[in-house]
CSV table of N, CA and C in Angstrom, one decimal:
chain,number,residue,atom,x,y,z
A,1,MET,N,129.2,97.6,80.2
A,1,MET,CA,127.5,97.0,79.6
A,1,MET,C,129.3,96.2,78.8
A,2,HIS,N,130.9,96.6,79.4
A,2,HIS,CA,131.2,95.8,78.2
A,2,HIS,C,131.6,94.0,79.3
A,3,VAL,N,131.4,93.9,80.5
A,3,VAL,CA,131.1,93.1,81.2
A,3,VAL,C,129.6,91.9,80.3
A,4,GLN,N,128.6,92.3,80.4
A,4,GLN,CA,127.4,92.2,79.9
A,4,GLN,C,128.1,91.4,79.1
A,5,TYR,N,128.3,92.5,77.4
A,5,TYR,CA,128.8,91.7,76.0
A,5,TYR,C,129.5,90.3,76.3
A,6,THR,N,130.7,90.6,77.2
A,6,THR,CA,131.4,89.6,77.7
A,6,THR,C,130.9,88.4,78.1
A,7,CYS,N,129.7,88.6,78.9
A,7,CYS,CA,129.6,87.2,79.6
A,7,CYS,C,128.1,86.5,78.6
A,8,THR,N,127.6,87.7,77.7
A,8,THR,CA,126.7,87.0,76.7
A,8,THR,C,127.6,86.5,75.9
A,9,ASP,N,128.7,86.6,75.2
A,9,ASP,CA,129.2,86.2,74.4
A,9,ASP,C,130.1,85.2,74.5
A,10,LYS,N,130.4,84.9,76.8
A,10,LYS,CA,131.0,84.0,76.2
A,10,LYS,C,129.7,82.6,76.1
A,11,TYR,N,128.2,82.7,77.2
A,11,TYR,CA,128.2,82.3,78.3
A,11,TYR,C,126.3,82.3,77.4
A,12,GLY,N,126.3,82.5,76.4
A,12,GLY,CA,125.3,83.1,75.5
A,12,GLY,C,123.9,83.8,76.1
A,13,TYR,N,122.6,84.4,75.7
A,13,TYR,CA,122.0,84.5,76.2
A,13,TYR,C,121.3,85.2,78.4
A,14,ILE,N,121.6,83.5,77.9
A,14,ILE,CA,120.1,83.3,78.6
A,14,ILE,C,120.8,82.8,79.9
A,15,ILE,N,121.9,82.3,80.2
A,15,ILE,CA,122.8,82.2,80.9
A,15,ILE,C,123.8,84.0,81.7
A,16,ALA,N,124.0,83.7,80.6
A,16,ALA,CA,124.1,86.0,80.6
A,16,ALA,C,123.4,86.6,81.7
A,17,GLU,N,122.3,86.5,81.5
A,17,GLU,CA,120.8,87.1,82.1
A,17,GLU,C,120.9,86.5,83.2
A,18,ILE,N,121.1,85.3,84.0
A,18,ILE,CA,121.2,84.6,85.0
A,18,ILE,C,123.0,85.2,85.8
A,19,ASN,N,123.4,85.4,85.3
A,19,ASN,CA,124.9,85.8,86.4
A,19,ASN,C,124.7,87.2,86.0
A,20,GLY,N,124.0,88.2,85.4
A,20,GLY,CA,124.4,89.8,85.3
A,20,GLY,C,122.9,89.2,86.8
A,21,LYS,N,122.0,89.1,86.1
A,21,LYS,CA,120.9,89.3,87.9
A,21,LYS,C,121.8,88.7,88.5
A,22,GLU,N,121.7,87.8,89.0
A,22,GLU,CA,123.5,87.7,90.5
A,22,GLU,C,124.5,88.5,90.7
A,23,LEU,N,125.0,89.1,89.3
A,23,LEU,CA,125.5,90.1,90.1
A,23,LEU,C,124.6,91.9,90.3
A,24,GLN,N,124.1,91.9,90.5
A,24,GLN,CA,123.5,92.8,91.0
A,24,GLN,C,122.7,92.3,91.7
A,25,LEU,N,122.9,91.2,92.5
A,25,LEU,CA,122.2,91.4,94.6
A,25,LEU,C,123.3,91.8,95.3
A,26,PHE,N,123.6,92.1,96.5
A,26,PHE,CA,124.1,92.4,97.5
A,26,PHE,C,124.8,91.3,97.8
A,27,ASN,N,126.0,91.7,98.4
A,27,ASN,CA,126.9,90.4,99.5
A,27,ASN,C,126.6,90.7,100.5
A,28,SER,N,127.0,90.6,101.8
A,28,SER,CA,127.0,90.2,102.3
A,28,SER,C,128.0,91.6,103.2
A,29,ASP,N,128.6,92.2,102.8
A,29,ASP,CA,129.3,93.8,103.4
A,29,ASP,C,128.2,94.9,103.1
A,30,GLU,N,127.7,93.9,101.2
A,30,GLU,CA,127.1,95.3,101.0
A,30,GLU,C,125.8,95.8,101.2
A,31,TYR,N,125.2,94.9,101.9
A,31,TYR,CA,124.1,94.0,103.2
A,31,TYR,C,124.2,94.9,104.3
A,32,ASN,N,125.0,94.4,105.6
A,32,ASN,CA,125.3,95.2,106.0
A,32,ASN,C,125.7,96.1,106.4
A,33,SER,N,126.5,96.7,105.0
A,33,SER,CA,126.2,98.5,105.2
A,33,SER,C,125.4,99.3,105.5
A,34,LEU,N,124.4,98.4,104.7
A,34,LEU,CA,123.1,99.5,103.6
A,34,LEU,C,122.5,99.0,105.5
A,35,LYS,N,121.8,98.0,106.7
A,35,LYS,CA,121.8,97.6,107.4
A,35,LYS,C,122.3,98.8,108.7
A,36,GLN,N,123.3,99.6,108.2
A,36,GLN,CA,123.5,100.4,109.5
A,36,GLN,C,123.2,102.1,109.0
A,37,CYS,N,122.6,102.0,107.8
A,37,CYS,CA,122.0,103.3,107.5
A,37,CYS,C,120.9,103.9,108.7
A,38,GLU,N,121.5,105.4,108.7
A,38,GLU,CA,120.4,105.8,109.8
A,38,GLU,C,119.2,106.9,109.0
A,39,THR,N,119.3,107.0,107.5
A,39,THR,CA,118.7,108.1,107.3
A,39,THR,C,118.4,107.6,105.7
A,40,ILE,N,116.8,107.9,105.2
A,40,ILE,CA,117.0,107.4,104.0
A,40,ILE,C,118.1,108.1,102.7
A,41,GLU,N,118.4,108.6,102.9
A,41,GLU,CA,119.1,109.4,102.3
A,41,GLU,C,120.3,108.5,102.4
A,42,GLU,N,120.8,107.9,103.3
A,42,GLU,CA,122.2,107.2,103.1
A,42,GLU,C,122.3,106.3,102.3
A,43,ILE,N,120.8,105.9,102.8
A,43,ILE,CA,120.6,105.1,101.8
A,43,ILE,C,120.4,104.8,100.7
A,44,CYS,N,119.5,105.8,99.8
A,44,CYS,CA,119.8,106.7,98.7
A,44,CYS,C,121.1,106.3,97.8
A,45,ILE,N,121.3,107.2,98.8
A,45,ILE,CA,123.8,107.4,98.2
A,45,ILE,C,124.4,105.4,98.0
A,46,LYS,N,124.4,105.0,98.9
A,46,LYS,CA,124.5,103.8,98.9
A,46,LYS,C,123.9,102.5,97.4
A,47,LEU,N,122.1,102.7,97.5
A,47,LEU,CA,121.5,101.9,96.5
A,47,LEU,C,122.3,102.3,95.1
A,48,ASN,N,122.6,103.8,95.0
A,48,ASN,CA,123.2,105.0,94.0
A,48,ASN,C,124.8,104.9,93.4
A,49,ARG,N,125.2,103.6,94.2
A,49,ARG,CA,126.8,103.2,94.6
A,49,ARG,C,127.1,102.0,93.8
A,50,LYS,N,126.0,101.1,93.8
A,50,LYS,CA,125.6,99.7,94.3
A,50,LYS,C,125.6,99.5,92.3
A,51,TYR,N,124.5,100.4,92.5
A,51,TYR,CA,123.0,100.1,91.5
A,51,TYR,C,123.7,101.7,90.3
A,52,LYS,N,124.6,101.3,89.1
A,52,LYS,CA,124.7,102.2,88.1
A,52,LYS,C,124.1,102.4,87.3
A,53,PHE,N,123.0,102.2,87.2
A,53,PHE,CA,121.9,102.6,86.2
A,53,PHE,C,120.8,103.7,87.2
A,54,LEU,N,121.1,103.9,88.3
A,54,LEU,CA,121.0,104.6,89.0
A,54,LEU,C,121.3,105.8,88.9
A,55,GLU,N,122.5,106.0,88.7
A,55,GLU,CA,123.2,106.7,88.5
A,55,GLU,C,122.5,108.5,87.3
A,56,GLY,N,122.5,109.8,88.0
A,56,GLY,CA,122.3,110.5,86.6
A,56,GLY,C,120.9,110.9,87.2
A,57,THR,N,120.4,109.8,88.6
A,57,THR,CA,119.7,109.8,88.1
A,57,THR,C,118.8,110.1,90.3
A,58,GLU,N,117.6,111.5,90.8
A,58,GLU,CA,118.0,112.6,91.8
A,58,GLU,C,117.0,111.1,92.6
A,59,MET,N,117.8,109.8,93.4
A,59,MET,CA,117.0,109.5,94.1
A,59,MET,C,117.2,110.0,95.3
A,60,ASN,N,116.0,110.7,96.1
A,60,ASN,CA,115.5,111.0,97.0
A,60,ASN,C,114.5,109.9,97.2
A,61,LYS,N,114.4,110.3,99.1
A,61,LYS,CA,113.1,109.8,99.4
A,61,LYS,C,111.3,109.2,99.5
A,62,ASN,N,111.7,110.2,98.4
A,62,ASN,CA,110.1,109.7,97.9
A,62,ASN,C,110.1,109.3,96.2
A,63,GLU,N,111.0,109.2,95.6
A,63,GLU,CA,111.8,108.5,94.6
A,63,GLU,C,111.1,106.9,95.4
A,64,LEU,N,112.7,106.8,95.7
A,64,LEU,CA,112.7,105.4,96.9
A,64,LEU,C,111.7,104.7,97.6
A,65,LYS,N,110.4,105.3,97.6
A,65,LYS,CA,109.3,105.1,98.8
A,65,LYS,C,108.0,104.6,97.4
A,66,LYS,N,108.4,105.1,96.5
A,66,LYS,CA,107.4,105.1,95.4
A,66,LYS,C,107.6,103.9,94.2
A,67,SER,N,109.3,103.7,93.8
A,67,SER,CA,109.6,102.8,93.6
A,67,SER,C,109.8,101.7,93.9
A,68,LEU,N,110.0,101.0,95.6
A,68,LEU,CA,109.3,100.6,96.1
A,68,LEU,C,108.2,99.4,96.4
A,69,ASN,N,106.9,101.2,96.7
A,69,ASN,CA,106.1,100.7,96.0
A,69,ASN,C,105.0,99.8,95.2
A,70,LYS,N,105.3,100.2,94.4
A,70,LYS,CA,105.5,100.2,93.0
A,70,LYS,C,106.2,98.6,92.8
A,71,THR,N,106.5,99.0,93.3
A,71,THR,CA,107.8,96.9,93.1
A,71,THR,C,106.8,96.2,94.1
A,72,LEU,N,106.5,96.5,95.2
A,72,LEU,CA,105.5,95.7,96.0
A,72,LEU,C,104.2,95.0,95.3
A,73,ILE,N,104.2,96.2,94.5
A,73,ILE,CA,103.0,95.8,93.9
A,73,ILE,C,102.4,95.7,93.6
A,74,ASN,N,103.2,95.3,91.7
A,74,ASN,CA,104.0,94.9,91.2
A,74,ASN,C,104.7,93.5,91.1
A,75,GLU,N,104.9,92.8,92.1
A,75,GLU,CA,105.3,91.6,93.0
A,75,GLU,C,103.8,91.0,93.1
A,76,TYR,N,103.4,91.3,94.2
A,76,TYR,CA,101.9,91.1,94.3
A,76,TYR,C,101.7,90.8,94.3
A,77,GLU,N,100.5,91.7,92.5
A,77,GLU,CA,100.0,91.4,91.9
A,77,GLU,C,100.7,89.8,90.9
A,78,ASN,N,101.7,89.8,90.5
A,78,ASN,CA,101.8,88.8,89.7
A,78,ASN,C,102.6,87.4,91.1
A,79,ILE,N,102.9,87.7,91.4
A,79,ILE,CA,102.1,86.0,93.0
A,79,ILE,C,100.7,85.9,92.8
A,80,LEU,N,99.9,86.7,92.8
A,80,LEU,CA,98.5,85.7,92.9
A,80,LEU,C,97.9,85.9,91.9
A,81,LYS,N,98.6,86.4,90.8
A,81,LYS,CA,97.9,86.1,89.2
A,81,LYS,C,98.0,84.5,88.6
A,82,CYS,N,100.1,84.5,89.4
A,82,CYS,CA,100.5,83.1,89.4
A,82,CYS,C,100.0,81.6,90.3
A,83,THR,N,99.8,82.4,91.0
A,83,THR,CA,98.4,80.8,92.3
A,83,THR,C,97.0,81.2,91.7
A,84,ASN,N,96.6,81.6,91.7
A,84,ASN,CA,95.0,81.4,90.8
A,84,ASN,C,94.9,81.2,90.0
A,85,ASP,N,96.5,81.8,88.8
A,85,ASP,CA,96.5,80.7,87.5
A,85,ASP,C,96.9,78.8,87.6
A,86,ASN,N,97.6,78.8,88.6
A,86,ASN,CA,98.6,77.5,89.0
A,86,ASN,C,96.5,76.6,90.0
A,87,ILE,N,96.6,77.5,90.7
A,87,ILE,CA,94.9,76.7,90.2
A,87,ILE,C,93.3,76.7,90.3
A,88,ASN,N,93.5,77.5,88.8
A,88,ASN,CA,92.6,77.4,88.0
A,88,ASN,C,92.8,76.3,87.1
A,89,ASN,N,94.2,76.7,86.9
A,89,ASN,CA,94.7,74.9,86.1
A,89,ASN,C,94.6,73.6,86.7
A,90,SER,N,95.3,73.2,88.1
A,90,SER,CA,95.0,71.8,88.6
A,90,SER,C,93.6,71.9,88.9
A,91,TYR,N,92.7,72.6,89.0
A,91,TYR,CA,91.0,72.2,89.6
A,91,TYR,C,90.3,71.9,87.8
A,92,ASN,N,91.1,72.6,86.8
A,92,ASN,CA,89.7,72.6,85.8
A,92,ASN,C,90.0,71.5,85.2
A,93,TYR,N,91.4,71.1,85.0
A,93,TYR,CA,92.5,69.7,84.2
A,93,TYR,C,92.1,68.9,85.3
A,94,LYS,N,90.7,67.7,84.7
A,94,LYS,CA,91.6,66.7,85.8
A,94,LYS,C,91.3,65.4,84.7
A,95,ASP,N,92.1,64.7,84.6
A,95,ASP,CA,92.7,63.3,83.5
A,95,ASP,C,92.9,63.5,82.6
A,96,GLY,N,93.4,65.0,82.5
A,96,GLY,CA,93.8,65.4,80.9
A,96,GLY,C,92.1,65.8,80.5
A,97,ILE,N,91.4,66.2,80.6
A,97,ILE,CA,90.5,66.3,79.9
A,97,ILE,C,89.3,67.7,80.9
A,98,ASN,N,88.6,68.5,80.1
A,98,ASN,CA,88.1,70.1,80.7
A,98,ASN,C,87.1,69.2,81.1
A,99,ASP,N,87.1,69.2,82.4
A,99,ASP,CA,86.3,68.2,83.8
A,99,ASP,C,86.1,69.7,84.4
A,100,TYR,N,85.2,70.0,84.7
A,100,TYR,CA,84.2,71.7,84.9
A,100,TYR,C,83.3,71.0,86.8
A,101,ASP,N,83.5,71.3,87.9
A,101,ASP,CA,83.4,70.9,88.9
A,101,ASP,C,81.6,71.4,89.0
A,102,ASN,N,80.9,72.6,88.3
A,102,ASN,CA,79.1,73.4,87.9
A,102,ASN,C,78.4,72.5,86.6
A,103,ASN,N,77.9,72.7,86.3
A,103,ASN,CA,76.7,73.0,85.1
A,103,ASN,C,76.9,74.1,84.3
A,104,ASP,N,77.5,75.4,85.9
A,104,ASP,CA,77.7,76.7,84.5
A,104,ASP,C,78.9,76.6,84.1
A,105,ASN,N,79.8,75.6,84.3
A,105,ASN,CA,81.3,76.0,83.3
A,105,ASN,C,81.9,77.3,84.4
A,106,GLU,N,81.5,77.2,85.7
A,106,GLU,CA,82.9,77.9,86.8
A,106,GLU,C,83.8,77.1,87.7
A,107,ILE,N,84.4,77.8,88.0
A,107,ILE,CA,85.6,76.9,88.8
A,107,ILE,C,84.4,77.2,90.6
A,108,ASP,N,85.0,76.6,91.2
A,108,ASP,CA,84.5,76.1,92.3
A,108,ASP,C,84.9,77.9,93.4
A,109,ASN,N,84.9,78.5,93.4
A,109,ASN,CA,85.0,79.9,94.8
A,109,ASN,C,85.2,80.0,95.4
A,110,ASN,N,85.8,78.4,96.6
A,110,ASN,CA,86.3,78.1,97.8
A,110,ASN,C,87.6,77.6,97.0
A,111,ILE,N,88.1,77.3,96.3
A,111,ILE,CA,88.7,76.6,95.8
A,111,ILE,C,90.6,77.6,96.4
A,112,HIS,N,90.1,78.8,95.9
A,112,HIS,CA,91.5,80.6,95.9
A,112,HIS,C,91.7,80.4,97.8
A,113,THR,N,90.7,79.5,98.6
A,113,THR,CA,91.5,80.3,99.6
A,113,THR,C,91.3,78.8,100.1
A,114,THR,N,92.0,78.1,99.6
A,114,THR,CA,92.9,77.3,100.2
A,114,THR,C,94.2,77.2,100.2
A,115,ASN,N,94.5,78.7,99.1
A,115,ASN,CA,96.3,78.1,98.9
A,115,ASN,C,96.8,79.4,99.7
A,116,PRO,N,97.7,78.3,100.9
A,116,PRO,CA,98.5,78.9,102.0
A,116,PRO,C,99.2,80.4,100.9
A,117,LEU,N,99.9,80.4,100.3
A,117,LEU,CA,100.3,82.2,100.2
A,117,LEU,C,99.0,82.5,99.5
A,118,ASN,N,98.2,82.4,98.4
A,118,ASN,CA,96.7,83.7,98.8
A,118,ASN,C,96.4,83.9,100.5
A,119,THR,N,95.7,83.0,100.8
A,119,THR,CA,95.6,83.4,101.8
A,119,THR,C,96.6,84.5,102.5
A,120,ILE,N,97.6,84.6,102.9
A,120,ILE,CA,98.7,85.5,103.4
A,120,ILE,C,98.6,86.9,102.3
A,121,LEU,N,98.3,86.6,100.8
A,121,LEU,CA,98.3,87.9,99.8
A,121,LEU,C,97.2,88.4,100.3
A,122,GLU,N,95.8,87.5,100.8
A,122,GLU,CA,94.5,88.0,100.8
A,122,GLU,C,95.0,89.4,102.4
A,123,TYR,N,95.4,88.7,103.4
A,123,TYR,CA,95.2,88.9,104.7
A,123,TYR,C,96.7,90.6,104.1
A,124,TYR,N,97.5,90.5,104.3
A,124,TYR,CA,98.3,91.4,103.5
A,124,TYR,C,97.3,92.1,103.3
A,125,ILE,N,97.0,92.6,102.4
A,125,ILE,CA,96.3,93.6,101.4
A,125,ILE,C,94.7,94.3,102.1
A,126,GLU,N,93.9,93.6,102.8
A,126,GLU,CA,93.8,92.9,103.6
A,126,GLU,C,93.2,94.5,104.8
A,127,THR,N,94.2,93.8,105.0
A,127,THR,CA,95.4,94.6,105.9
A,127,THR,C,95.5,96.2,106.4
A,128,HIS,N,96.5,95.9,104.7
A,128,HIS,CA,95.7,97.5,104.4
A,128,HIS,C,95.1,98.3,103.8
A,129,LYS,N,94.3,97.4,103.6
A,129,LYS,CA,92.5,98.3,103.6
A,129,LYS,C,92.3,98.8,104.7
A,130,ILE,N,92.3,98.1,105.8
A,130,ILE,CA,91.7,99.0,107.1
A,130,ILE,C,92.6,99.5,108.0
A,131,LYS,N,93.7,99.6,107.8
A,131,LYS,CA,94.7,100.8,107.9
A,131,LYS,C,94.7,102.7,106.7
A,132,ASN,N,94.5,102.1,106.1
A,132,ASN,CA,94.2,103.0,105.6
A,132,ASN,C,93.0,104.1,105.5
A,133,PHE,N,91.8,102.5,105.4
A,133,PHE,CA,90.3,103.5,105.9
A,133,PHE,C,90.5,104.3,108.0
A,134,PHE,N,91.4,104.0,107.9
A,134,PHE,CA,91.2,104.2,109.4
A,134,PHE,C,92.1,105.5,109.2
A,135,PHE,N,93.7,105.7,108.5
A,135,PHE,CA,93.7,106.8,108.5
A,135,PHE,C,93.3,108.1,107.8
A,136,ILE,N,92.5,107.7,107.0
A,136,ILE,CA,92.2,108.6,105.7
A,136,ILE,C,90.4,109.2,106.9
A,137,LEU,N,90.5,108.2,108.1
A,137,LEU,CA,89.0,108.7,109.2
A,137,LEU,C,89.8,109.4,110.2
A,138,GLN,N,90.8,109.1,110.7
A,138,GLN,CA,91.1,109.5,111.0
A,138,GLN,C,91.6,111.6,110.5
A,139,SER,N,91.8,111.8,109.3
A,139,SER,CA,92.6,112.8,108.2
A,139,SER,C,90.6,114.0,108.7
A,140,LEU,N,89.9,113.2,108.5
A,140,LEU,CA,88.8,113.7,108.0
A,140,LEU,C,88.5,114.1,109.3
A,141,THR,N,88.8,113.7,111.1
A,141,THR,CA,88.3,114.8,111.6
A,141,THR,C,89.1,116.0,111.9
A,142,LYS,N,90.3,115.4,112.2
A,142,LYS,CA,91.3,116.4,111.8
A,142,LYS,C,91.0,117.5,111.0
A,143,ASN,N,91.0,117.8,109.5
A,143,ASN,CA,91.8,118.3,108.4
A,143,ASN,C,90.0,117.9,107.7
A,144,LYS,N,89.4,118.4,106.9
A,144,LYS,CA,88.3,118.5,105.9
A,144,LYS,C,88.6,118.4,104.7
A,145,ASP,N,89.7,118.8,104.3
A,145,ASP,CA,90.2,118.3,102.8
A,145,ASP,C,91.5,117.5,102.8
A,146,ILE,N,90.6,116.1,102.5
A,146,ILE,CA,90.7,114.7,102.3
A,146,ILE,C,91.3,114.9,101.1
A,147,ASN,N,90.8,115.2,100.1
A,147,ASN,CA,91.1,115.0,98.4
A,147,ASN,C,92.4,114.4,98.2
A,148,ASN,N,93.0,115.4,98.2
A,148,ASN,CA,95.1,115.1,97.9
A,148,ASN,C,95.5,113.8,98.8
A,149,LEU,N,95.0,112.7,99.9
A,149,LEU,CA,94.9,111.6,100.5
A,149,LEU,C,95.1,110.8,99.9
A,150,PHE,N,93.9,109.7,98.9
A,150,PHE,CA,94.4,108.9,98.3
A,150,PHE,C,94.6,109.2,96.7
A,151,THR,N,95.9,110.1,96.5
A,151,THR,CA,96.9,109.8,95.9
A,151,THR,C,97.6,109.6,96.2
A,152,LYS,N,97.7,109.2,98.0
A,152,LYS,CA,98.7,108.8,98.5
A,152,LYS,C,99.2,107.8,99.1
A,153,ILE,N,97.7,106.5,98.8
A,153,ILE,CA,96.5,106.0,99.0
A,153,ILE,C,97.5,104.8,97.5
A,154,ASP,N,98.8,103.9,97.3
A,154,ASP,CA,99.4,102.8,96.8
A,154,ASP,C,99.0,101.4,97.1
A,155,ILE,N,98.8,101.0,98.2
A,155,ILE,CA,98.6,99.5,98.4
A,155,ILE,C,97.0,99.6,99.5
A,156,GLY,N,95.8,98.7,98.6
A,156,GLY,CA,94.7,98.6,99.8
A,156,GLY,C,93.8,99.7,99.6
A,157,ASP,N,94.2,100.8,98.3
A,157,ASP,CA,92.3,101.7,97.6
A,157,ASP,C,91.6,100.1,97.7
A,158,PHE,N,90.2,100.9,97.9
A,158,PHE,CA,89.5,99.9,97.0
A,158,PHE,C,88.1,101.2,97.3
A,159,ASP,N,87.1,100.6,95.9
A,159,ASP,CA,85.9,101.2,95.8
A,159,ASP,C,85.4,102.0,96.9
A,160,GLU,N,85.8,101.5,98.2
A,160,GLU,CA,84.2,101.7,99.8
A,160,GLU,C,85.0,103.0,100.0
A,161,LEU,N,86.4,102.3,99.4
A,161,LEU,CA,87.0,103.9,100.6
A,161,LEU,C,86.6,105.5,99.9
A,162,LYS,N,86.4,105.5,99.1
A,162,LYS,CA,86.2,107.1,98.6
A,162,LYS,C,85.4,107.8,98.4
A,163,THR,N,83.9,107.3,99.3
A,163,THR,CA,83.0,107.1,99.9
A,163,THR,C,83.0,107.9,101.3
A,164,LEU,N,84.1,108.3,101.8
A,164,LEU,CA,85.1,108.9,102.2
A,164,LEU,C,84.5,110.3,102.7
A,165,LYS,N,85.1,110.4,101.4
A,165,LYS,CA,84.8,111.9,100.9
A,165,LYS,C,83.4,112.6,101.2
A,166,PHE,N,82.4,111.8,100.8
A,166,PHE,CA,81.2,112.2,101.6
A,166,PHE,C,80.5,112.5,102.2
A,167,CYS,N,81.2,112.0,103.2
A,167,CYS,CA,81.6,112.1,104.7
A,167,CYS,C,81.3,112.9,106.1
A,168,LYS,N,80.7,113.4,106.3
A,168,LYS,CA,80.8,114.8,107.1
A,168,LYS,C,81.3,114.5,108.4
A,169,ASP,N,81.0,113.5,109.6
A,169,ASP,CA,81.1,113.5,110.2
A,169,ASP,C,80.8,112.4,110.5
A,170,MET,N,80.8,111.0,112.2
A,170,MET,CA,80.8,110.7,112.0
A,170,MET,C,80.0,109.2,112.0
A,171,THR,N,78.8,110.7,111.8
A,171,THR,CA,77.1,109.6,111.4
A,171,THR,C,77.3,108.7,109.8
A,172,ASP,N,77.8,109.7,109.1
A,172,ASP,CA,78.3,110.0,108.5
A,172,ASP,C,78.5,108.5,107.3
A,173,VAL,N,79.8,108.2,109.0
A,173,VAL,CA,80.9,107.5,108.1
A,173,VAL,C,79.9,106.3,108.3
A,174,GLN,N,78.6,105.6,109.8
A,174,GLN,CA,78.9,105.4,110.3
A,174,GLN,C,76.8,104.6,108.9
A,175,LYS,N,76.5,105.3,108.8
A,175,LYS,CA,75.7,105.1,107.4
A,175,LYS,C,76.6,105.1,106.3
A,176,TYR,N,77.2,105.6,106.0
A,176,TYR,CA,77.9,105.3,103.6
A,176,TYR,C,78.7,103.8,104.1
A,177,CYS,N,79.5,103.6,105.7
A,177,CYS,CA,80.3,102.8,104.6
A,177,CYS,C,80.0,102.0,105.9
A,178,ILE,N,79.8,101.5,107.5
A,178,ILE,CA,79.4,100.7,108.4
A,178,ILE,C,78.4,99.5,107.8
A,179,GLU,N,76.9,100.8,107.4
A,179,GLU,CA,75.4,100.0,107.2
A,179,GLU,C,75.6,98.8,105.7
A,180,ASN,N,76.3,100.6,104.9
A,180,ASN,CA,76.3,99.5,104.0
A,180,ASN,C,77.1,98.3,103.6
């Protein structure tokens, strides 16, 4: 806390924030020691040692996984939103005037597929959707109670996935999920 106050007093708030973020990053030795961890518990211990704000919290394997998934989802949504906003702004306003492509005042939907970052992110989320579908399908064949599995899905959840709750066998899966 004292270092943060000193930096803010000396450089101003914005520069202190930038330097504070830089000081929170791992240096090469810390990163190499983190790579040598054999278990997630070791990673949790090293993260607790590096980031003092985590002291007092019980960081275990499940908490670390939840935190990483939440951060990943937030980053994905922010990047996707930024790329969509940039595309919308660049195609909506041409030569300083509001020039829409169609008479119905909508943006051409094909614009979003031309952005490489957006394409990569969409591929990533579609991969998770497919993996989740087969994970729940496999669980359905082994175990009839799959309701608690839907709480474990953080990335790649979609409405059609919930139709697997109603399926009793593979013919139902084909009827509800594949044919529709």
